[in-house]
mmCIF file of C-alpha atoms in Angstrom:
data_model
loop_
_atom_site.group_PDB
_atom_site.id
_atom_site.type_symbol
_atom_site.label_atom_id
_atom_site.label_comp_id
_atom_site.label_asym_id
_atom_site.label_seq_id
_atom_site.Cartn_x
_atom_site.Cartn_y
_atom_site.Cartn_z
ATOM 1 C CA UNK A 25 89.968 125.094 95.073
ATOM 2 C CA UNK A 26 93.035 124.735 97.569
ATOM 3 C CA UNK A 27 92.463 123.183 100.859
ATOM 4 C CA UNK A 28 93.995 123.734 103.907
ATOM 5 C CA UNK A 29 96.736 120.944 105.127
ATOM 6 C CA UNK A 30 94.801 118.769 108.211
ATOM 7 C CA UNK A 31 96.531 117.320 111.145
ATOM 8 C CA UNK A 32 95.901 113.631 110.474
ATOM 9 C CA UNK A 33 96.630 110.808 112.717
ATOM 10 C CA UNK A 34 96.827 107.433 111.085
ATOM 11 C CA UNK A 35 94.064 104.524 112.129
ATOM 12 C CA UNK A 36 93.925 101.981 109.539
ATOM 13 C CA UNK A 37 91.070 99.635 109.160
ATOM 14 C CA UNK A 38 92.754 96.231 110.181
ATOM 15 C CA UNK A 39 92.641 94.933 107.080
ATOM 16 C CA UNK A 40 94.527 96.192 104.085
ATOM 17 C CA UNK A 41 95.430 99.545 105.764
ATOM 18 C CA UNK A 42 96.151 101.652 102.576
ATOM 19 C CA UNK A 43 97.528 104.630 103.202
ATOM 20 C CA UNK A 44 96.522 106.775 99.630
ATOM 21 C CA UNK A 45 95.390 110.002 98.155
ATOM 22 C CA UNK A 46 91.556 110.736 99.102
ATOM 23 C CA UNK A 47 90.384 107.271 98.607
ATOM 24 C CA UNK A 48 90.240 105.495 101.971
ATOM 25 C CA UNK A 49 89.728 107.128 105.289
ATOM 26 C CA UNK A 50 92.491 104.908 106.998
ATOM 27 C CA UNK A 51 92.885 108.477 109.233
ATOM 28 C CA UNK A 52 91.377 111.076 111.872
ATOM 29 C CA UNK A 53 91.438 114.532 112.708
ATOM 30 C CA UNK A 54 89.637 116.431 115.153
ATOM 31 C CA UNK A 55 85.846 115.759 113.419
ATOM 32 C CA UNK A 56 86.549 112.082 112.994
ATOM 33 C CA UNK A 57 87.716 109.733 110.420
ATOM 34 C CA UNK A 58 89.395 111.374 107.521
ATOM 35 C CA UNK A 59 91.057 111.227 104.119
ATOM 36 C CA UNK A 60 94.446 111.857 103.040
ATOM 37 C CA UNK A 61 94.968 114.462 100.720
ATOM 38 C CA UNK A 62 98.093 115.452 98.938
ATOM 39 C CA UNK A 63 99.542 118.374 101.898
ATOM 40 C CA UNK A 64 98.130 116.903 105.123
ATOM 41 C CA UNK A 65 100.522 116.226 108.001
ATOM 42 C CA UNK A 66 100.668 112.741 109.109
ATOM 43 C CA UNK A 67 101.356 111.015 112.480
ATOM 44 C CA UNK A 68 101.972 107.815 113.275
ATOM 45 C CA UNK A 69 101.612 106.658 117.144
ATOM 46 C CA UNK A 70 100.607 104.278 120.034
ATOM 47 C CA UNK A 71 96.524 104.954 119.093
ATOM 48 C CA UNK A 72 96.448 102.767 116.448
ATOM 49 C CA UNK A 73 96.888 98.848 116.424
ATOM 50 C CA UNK A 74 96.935 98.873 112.776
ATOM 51 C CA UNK A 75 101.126 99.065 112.010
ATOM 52 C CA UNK A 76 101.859 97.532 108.730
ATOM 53 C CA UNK A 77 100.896 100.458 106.514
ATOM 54 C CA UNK A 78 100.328 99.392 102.825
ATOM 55 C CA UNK A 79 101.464 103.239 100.834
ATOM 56 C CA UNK A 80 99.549 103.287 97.437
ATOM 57 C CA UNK A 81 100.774 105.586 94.760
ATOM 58 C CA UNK A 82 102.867 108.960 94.893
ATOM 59 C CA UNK A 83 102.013 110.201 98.515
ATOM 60 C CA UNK A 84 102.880 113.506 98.958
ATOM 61 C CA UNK A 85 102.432 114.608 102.956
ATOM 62 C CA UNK A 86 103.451 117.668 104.129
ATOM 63 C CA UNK A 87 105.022 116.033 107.282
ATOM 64 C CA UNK A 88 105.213 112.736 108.575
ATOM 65 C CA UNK A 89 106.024 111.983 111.783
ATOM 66 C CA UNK A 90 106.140 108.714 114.322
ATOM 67 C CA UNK A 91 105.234 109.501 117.492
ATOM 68 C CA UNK A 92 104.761 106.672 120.502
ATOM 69 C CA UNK A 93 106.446 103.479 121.444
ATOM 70 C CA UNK A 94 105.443 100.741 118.766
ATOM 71 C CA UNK A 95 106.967 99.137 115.745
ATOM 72 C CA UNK A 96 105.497 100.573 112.533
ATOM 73 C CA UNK A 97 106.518 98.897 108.832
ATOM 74 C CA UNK A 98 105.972 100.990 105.626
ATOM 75 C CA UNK A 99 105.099 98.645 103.166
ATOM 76 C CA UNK A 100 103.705 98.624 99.695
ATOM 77 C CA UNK A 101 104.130 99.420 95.980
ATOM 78 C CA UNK A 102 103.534 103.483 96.852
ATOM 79 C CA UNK A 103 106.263 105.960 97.806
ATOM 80 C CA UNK A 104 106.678 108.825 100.111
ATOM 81 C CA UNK A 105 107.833 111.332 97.133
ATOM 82 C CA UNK A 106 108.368 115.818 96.713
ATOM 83 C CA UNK A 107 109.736 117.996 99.642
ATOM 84 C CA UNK A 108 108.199 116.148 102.884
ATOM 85 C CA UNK A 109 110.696 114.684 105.119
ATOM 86 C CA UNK A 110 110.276 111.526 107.994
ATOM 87 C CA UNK A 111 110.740 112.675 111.964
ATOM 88 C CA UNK A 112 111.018 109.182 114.078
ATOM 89 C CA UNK A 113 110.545 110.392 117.526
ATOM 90 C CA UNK A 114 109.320 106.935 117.898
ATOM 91 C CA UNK A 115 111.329 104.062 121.055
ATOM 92 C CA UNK A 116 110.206 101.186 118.644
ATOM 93 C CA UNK A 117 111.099 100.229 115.452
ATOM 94 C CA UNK A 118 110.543 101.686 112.205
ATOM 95 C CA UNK A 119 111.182 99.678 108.788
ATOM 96 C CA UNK A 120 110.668 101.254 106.000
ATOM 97 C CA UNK A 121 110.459 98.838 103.409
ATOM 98 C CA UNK A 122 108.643 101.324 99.895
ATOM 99 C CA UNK A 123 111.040 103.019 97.529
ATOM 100 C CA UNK A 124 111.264 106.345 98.254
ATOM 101 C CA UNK A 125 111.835 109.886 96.335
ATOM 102 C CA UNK A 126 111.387 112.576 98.957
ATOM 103 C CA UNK A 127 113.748 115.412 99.224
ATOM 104 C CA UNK A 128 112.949 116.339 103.017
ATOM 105 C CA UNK A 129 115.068 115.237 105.676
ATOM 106 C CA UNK A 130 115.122 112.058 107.709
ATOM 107 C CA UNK A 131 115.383 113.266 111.057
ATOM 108 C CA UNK A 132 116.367 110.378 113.747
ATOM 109 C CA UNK A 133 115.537 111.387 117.345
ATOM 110 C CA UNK A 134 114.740 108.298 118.845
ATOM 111 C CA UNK A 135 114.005 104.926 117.988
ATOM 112 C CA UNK A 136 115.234 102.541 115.109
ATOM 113 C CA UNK A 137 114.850 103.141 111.399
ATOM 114 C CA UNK A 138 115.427 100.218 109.434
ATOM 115 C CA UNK A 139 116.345 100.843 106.041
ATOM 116 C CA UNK A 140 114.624 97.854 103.510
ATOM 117 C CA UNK A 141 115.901 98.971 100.315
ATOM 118 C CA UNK A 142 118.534 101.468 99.054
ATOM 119 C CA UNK A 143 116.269 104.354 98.788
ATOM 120 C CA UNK A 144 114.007 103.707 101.802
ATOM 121 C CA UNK A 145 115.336 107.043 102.911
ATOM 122 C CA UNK A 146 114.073 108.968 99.969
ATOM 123 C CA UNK A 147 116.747 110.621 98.100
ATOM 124 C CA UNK A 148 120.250 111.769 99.062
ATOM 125 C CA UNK A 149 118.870 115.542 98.910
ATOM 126 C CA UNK A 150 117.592 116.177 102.249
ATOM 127 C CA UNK A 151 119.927 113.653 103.942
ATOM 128 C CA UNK A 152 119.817 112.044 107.519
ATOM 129 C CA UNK A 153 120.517 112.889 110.843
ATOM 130 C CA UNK A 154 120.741 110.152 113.931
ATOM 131 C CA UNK A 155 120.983 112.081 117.330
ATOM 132 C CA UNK A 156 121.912 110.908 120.278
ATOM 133 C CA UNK A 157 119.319 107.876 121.763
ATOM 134 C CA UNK A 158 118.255 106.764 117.929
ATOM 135 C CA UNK A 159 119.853 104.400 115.699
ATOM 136 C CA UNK A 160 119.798 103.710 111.613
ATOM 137 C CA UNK A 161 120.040 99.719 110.701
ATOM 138 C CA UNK A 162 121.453 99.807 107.226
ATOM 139 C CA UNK A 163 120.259 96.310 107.220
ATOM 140 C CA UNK A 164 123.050 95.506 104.520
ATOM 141 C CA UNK A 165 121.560 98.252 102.210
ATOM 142 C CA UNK A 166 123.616 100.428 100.064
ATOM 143 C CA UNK A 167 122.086 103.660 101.038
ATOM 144 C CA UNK A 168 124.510 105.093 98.080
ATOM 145 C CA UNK A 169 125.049 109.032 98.438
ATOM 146 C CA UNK A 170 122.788 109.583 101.185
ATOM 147 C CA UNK A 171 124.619 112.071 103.447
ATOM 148 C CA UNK A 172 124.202 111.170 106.911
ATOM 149 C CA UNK A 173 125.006 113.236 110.251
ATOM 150 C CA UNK A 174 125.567 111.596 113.255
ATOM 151 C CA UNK A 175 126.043 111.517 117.322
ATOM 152 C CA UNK A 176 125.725 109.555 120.154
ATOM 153 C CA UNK A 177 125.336 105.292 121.003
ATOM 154 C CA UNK A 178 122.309 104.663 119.557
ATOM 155 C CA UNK A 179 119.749 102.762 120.982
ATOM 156 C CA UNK A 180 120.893 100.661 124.044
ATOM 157 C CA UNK A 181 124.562 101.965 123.658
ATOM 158 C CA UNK A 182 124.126 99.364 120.081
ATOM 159 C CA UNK A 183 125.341 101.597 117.738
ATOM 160 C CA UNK A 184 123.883 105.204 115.982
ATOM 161 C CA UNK A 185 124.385 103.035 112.817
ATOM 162 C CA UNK A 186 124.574 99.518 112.667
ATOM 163 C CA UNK A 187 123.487 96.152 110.095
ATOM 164 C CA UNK A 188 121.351 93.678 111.985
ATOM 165 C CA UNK A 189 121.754 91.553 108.229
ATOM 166 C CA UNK A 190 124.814 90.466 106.411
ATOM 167 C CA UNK A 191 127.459 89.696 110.000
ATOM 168 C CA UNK A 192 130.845 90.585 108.895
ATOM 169 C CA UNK A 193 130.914 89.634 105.246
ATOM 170 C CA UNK A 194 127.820 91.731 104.678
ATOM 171 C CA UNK A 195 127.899 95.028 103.040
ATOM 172 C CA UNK A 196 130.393 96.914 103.752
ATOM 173 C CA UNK A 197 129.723 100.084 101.250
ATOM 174 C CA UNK A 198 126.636 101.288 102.935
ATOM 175 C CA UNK A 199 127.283 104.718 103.271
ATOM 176 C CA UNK A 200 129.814 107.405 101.268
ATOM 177 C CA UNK A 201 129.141 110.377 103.488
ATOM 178 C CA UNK A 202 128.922 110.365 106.980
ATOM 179 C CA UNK A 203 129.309 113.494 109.517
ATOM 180 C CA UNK A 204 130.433 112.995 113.065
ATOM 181 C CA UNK A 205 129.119 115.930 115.264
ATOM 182 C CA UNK A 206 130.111 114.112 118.601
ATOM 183 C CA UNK A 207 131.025 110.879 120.236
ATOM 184 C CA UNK A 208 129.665 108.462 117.913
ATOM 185 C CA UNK A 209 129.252 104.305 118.338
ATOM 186 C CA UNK A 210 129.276 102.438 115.485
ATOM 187 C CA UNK A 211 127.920 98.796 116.006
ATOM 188 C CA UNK A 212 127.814 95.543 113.619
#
């Protein structure tokens, strides 16, 4: 039996907020509250008040995406793992604090992604790209041999990449590969 991917939209239940494979219905679709199941595409905006998600086990989403204007944390012992990749179309803050395996891209379009441990950003496969009004905090990571591609100030004319941890004798071996495809600010 193979089901068809849904179009989730995460909820949470204002407690523990697990995000996991067909166990809790933390999300909705168009008929209602809903499970995850390995496939679905996920999205992540201003209609739910619930922002610390808690990721249990190998997830494996087809898509996940943050739309809206809040500040969402990824938390937890579980992983964002296979081919999916992370849009942030997001003005708040992202922080993605699980360690991550998936091969997808991180795409950057708005927003800040904060990066809480050297593979927050899955792994160096898919790679990164930070466009023009969107900004990665390395947060005095090594992100190791994540490729990243980059343009533009950033958020607030702060920086496309920056470290809000670590000041000047932080790290200073965050990134190996980094692409300029335009003007590019690079703040502390």
């Amino acid at each position: 039996i193979t089901a068809n991917p849904s179009a989730l939209v995460w909820q949470g239940d204002g407690s523990l907020n697990n995000w996991d494979a067909g166990l809790t219905a933390n999300w909705t679709n168009a008929a209602g509250p809903s499970l995850f199941i390995t496939g679905d595409n996920v999205t992540l905006d201003d209609t739910s008040t619930n922002r610390t998600v808690n990721l249990v086990g190998a997830l494996v989403p087809g898509s996940v995406t943050i739309n809206g204007t809040g500040n969402y944390t990824f938390s937890g012992t579980g992983k964002l793992t296979a081919g999916t990749g992370l849009t942030m179309n997001d003005s708040g803050v992202l922080t993605i604090l699980t360690t991550n395996t998936y091969s997808g891209v991180t795409m950057i379009n708005n927003g800040i992604v904060v990066a809480g441990n050297s593979n927050a950003l899955g792994s160096a496969v898919g790679g990164t790209v930070i466009t023009n009004s969107a900004t990665l905090d390395v947060n005095n990571q090594n992100l190791g041999a994540e490729p990243i591609i980059v343009s533009g100030a950033g958020v607030g004319g702060n920086g496309a990449i920056i470290s809000s941890t670590g000041g000047s004798s932080g790290q200073q071996n965050a990134l190996s590969s980094v692409t300029l495809t335009g003007n590019t600010t690079l703040g502390a």
